[in-house]
PDB file of C-alpha atoms in Angstrom:
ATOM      1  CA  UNK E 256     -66.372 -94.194 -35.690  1.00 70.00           C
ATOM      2  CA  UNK E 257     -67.274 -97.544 -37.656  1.00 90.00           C
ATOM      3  CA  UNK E 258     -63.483 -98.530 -37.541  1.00 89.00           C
ATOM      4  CA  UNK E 259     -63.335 -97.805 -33.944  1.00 90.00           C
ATOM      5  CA  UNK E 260     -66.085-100.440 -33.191  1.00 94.00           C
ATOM      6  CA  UNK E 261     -64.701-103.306 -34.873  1.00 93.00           C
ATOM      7  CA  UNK E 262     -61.316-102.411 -33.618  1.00 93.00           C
ATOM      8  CA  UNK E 263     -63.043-102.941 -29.946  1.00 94.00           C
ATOM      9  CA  UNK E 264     -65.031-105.899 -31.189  1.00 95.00           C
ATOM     10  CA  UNK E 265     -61.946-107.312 -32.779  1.00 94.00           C
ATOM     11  CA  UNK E 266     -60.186-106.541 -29.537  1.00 95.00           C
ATOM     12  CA  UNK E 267     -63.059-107.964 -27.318  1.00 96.00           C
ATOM     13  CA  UNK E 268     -63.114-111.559 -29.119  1.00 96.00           C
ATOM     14  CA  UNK E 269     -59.029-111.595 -28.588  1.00 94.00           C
ATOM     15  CA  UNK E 270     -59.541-111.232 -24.806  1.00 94.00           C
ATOM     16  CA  UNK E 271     -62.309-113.715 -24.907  1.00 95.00           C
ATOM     17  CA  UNK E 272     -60.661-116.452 -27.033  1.00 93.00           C
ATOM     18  CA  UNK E 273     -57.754-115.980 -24.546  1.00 92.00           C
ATOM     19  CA  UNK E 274     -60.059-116.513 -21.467  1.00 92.00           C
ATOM     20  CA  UNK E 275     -61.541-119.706 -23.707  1.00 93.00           C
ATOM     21  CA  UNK E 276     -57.760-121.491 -23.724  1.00 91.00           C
ATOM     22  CA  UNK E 277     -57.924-121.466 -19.835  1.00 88.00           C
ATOM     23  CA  UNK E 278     -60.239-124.494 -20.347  1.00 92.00           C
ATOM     24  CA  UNK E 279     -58.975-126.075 -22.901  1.00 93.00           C
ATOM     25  CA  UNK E 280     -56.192-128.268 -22.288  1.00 93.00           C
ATOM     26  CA  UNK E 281     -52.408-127.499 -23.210  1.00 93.00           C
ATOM     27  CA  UNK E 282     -53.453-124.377 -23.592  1.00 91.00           C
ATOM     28  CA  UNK E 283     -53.085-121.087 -21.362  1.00 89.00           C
ATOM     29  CA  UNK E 284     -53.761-117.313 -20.655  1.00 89.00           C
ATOM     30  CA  UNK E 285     -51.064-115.453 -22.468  1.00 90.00           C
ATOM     31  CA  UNK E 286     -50.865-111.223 -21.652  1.00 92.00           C
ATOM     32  CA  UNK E 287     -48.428-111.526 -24.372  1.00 94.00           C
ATOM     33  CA  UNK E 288     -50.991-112.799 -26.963  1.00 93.00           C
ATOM     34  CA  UNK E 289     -53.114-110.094 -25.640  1.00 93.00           C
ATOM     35  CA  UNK E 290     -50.745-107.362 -26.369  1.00 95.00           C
ATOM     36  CA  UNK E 291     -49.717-109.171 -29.983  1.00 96.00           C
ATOM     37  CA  UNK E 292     -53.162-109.454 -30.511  1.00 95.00           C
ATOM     38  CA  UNK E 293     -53.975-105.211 -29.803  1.00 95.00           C
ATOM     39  CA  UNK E 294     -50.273-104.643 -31.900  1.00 97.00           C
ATOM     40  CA  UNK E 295     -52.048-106.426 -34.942  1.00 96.00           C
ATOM     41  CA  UNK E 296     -55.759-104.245 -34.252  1.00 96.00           C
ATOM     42  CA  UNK E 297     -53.689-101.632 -33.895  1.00 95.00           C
ATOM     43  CA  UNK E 298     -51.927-101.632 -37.600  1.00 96.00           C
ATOM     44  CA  UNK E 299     -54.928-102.859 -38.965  1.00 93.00           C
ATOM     45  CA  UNK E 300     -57.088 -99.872 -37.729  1.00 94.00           C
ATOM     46  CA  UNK E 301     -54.091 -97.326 -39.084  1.00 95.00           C
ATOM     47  CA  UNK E 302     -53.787 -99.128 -42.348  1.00 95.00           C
ATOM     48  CA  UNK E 303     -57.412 -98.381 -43.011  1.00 92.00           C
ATOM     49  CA  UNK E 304     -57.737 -95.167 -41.950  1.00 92.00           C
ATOM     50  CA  UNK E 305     -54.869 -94.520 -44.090  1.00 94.00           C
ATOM     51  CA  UNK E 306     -56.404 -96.158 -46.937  1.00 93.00           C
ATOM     52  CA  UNK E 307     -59.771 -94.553 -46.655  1.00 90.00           C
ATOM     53  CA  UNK E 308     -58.325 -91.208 -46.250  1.00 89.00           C
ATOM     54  CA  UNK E 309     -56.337 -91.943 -49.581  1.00 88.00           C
ATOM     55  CA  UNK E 310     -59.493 -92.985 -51.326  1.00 82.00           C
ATOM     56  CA  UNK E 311     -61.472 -89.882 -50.491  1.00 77.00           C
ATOM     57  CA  UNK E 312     -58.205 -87.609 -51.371  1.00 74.00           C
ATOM     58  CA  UNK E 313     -58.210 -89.535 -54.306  1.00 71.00           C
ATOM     59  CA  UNK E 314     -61.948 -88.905 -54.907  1.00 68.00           C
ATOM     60  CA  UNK E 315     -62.182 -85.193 -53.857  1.00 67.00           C
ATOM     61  CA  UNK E 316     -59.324 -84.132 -56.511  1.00 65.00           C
ATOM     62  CA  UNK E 317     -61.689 -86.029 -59.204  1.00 64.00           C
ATOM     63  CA  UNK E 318     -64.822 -83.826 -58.475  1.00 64.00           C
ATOM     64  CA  UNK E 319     -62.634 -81.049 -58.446  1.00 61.00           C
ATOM     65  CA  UNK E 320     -62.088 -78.597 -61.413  1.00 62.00           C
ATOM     66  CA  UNK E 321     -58.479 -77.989 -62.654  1.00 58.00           C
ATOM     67  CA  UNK E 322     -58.147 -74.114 -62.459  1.00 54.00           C
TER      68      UNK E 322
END
């Protein structure tokens, strides 16, 4: 739930910063950047979820007896 959030705030401040370059000049809207930026959120939010899964797996089997 806590990565979802920052994976829409993360997306949110893309979008924005993209609206921003509209006024500053040389610089433009770019659907393009948009999508680059959502394919980086994107493998960000899977690397962590992958990580943290990892982490608990890793700490479950500690707490657990052998048999």
């Amino acid at each position: 739930h806590n990565l979802a959030q920052k994976a829409l705030g993360l997306f949110g401040y893309g979008v924005a910063l993209e609206c921003l370059q509209y006024f500053a000049p040389g610089r433009f809207f770019s659907i393009m950047d948009m999508g680059a930026n959502a394919a980086g959120i994107l493998l960000y939010t899977a690397a962590a979820a992958l990580l943290a899964n990892a982490a608990g797996n890793r700490q479950n089997s500690r707490q657990q007896p052998d048999q």
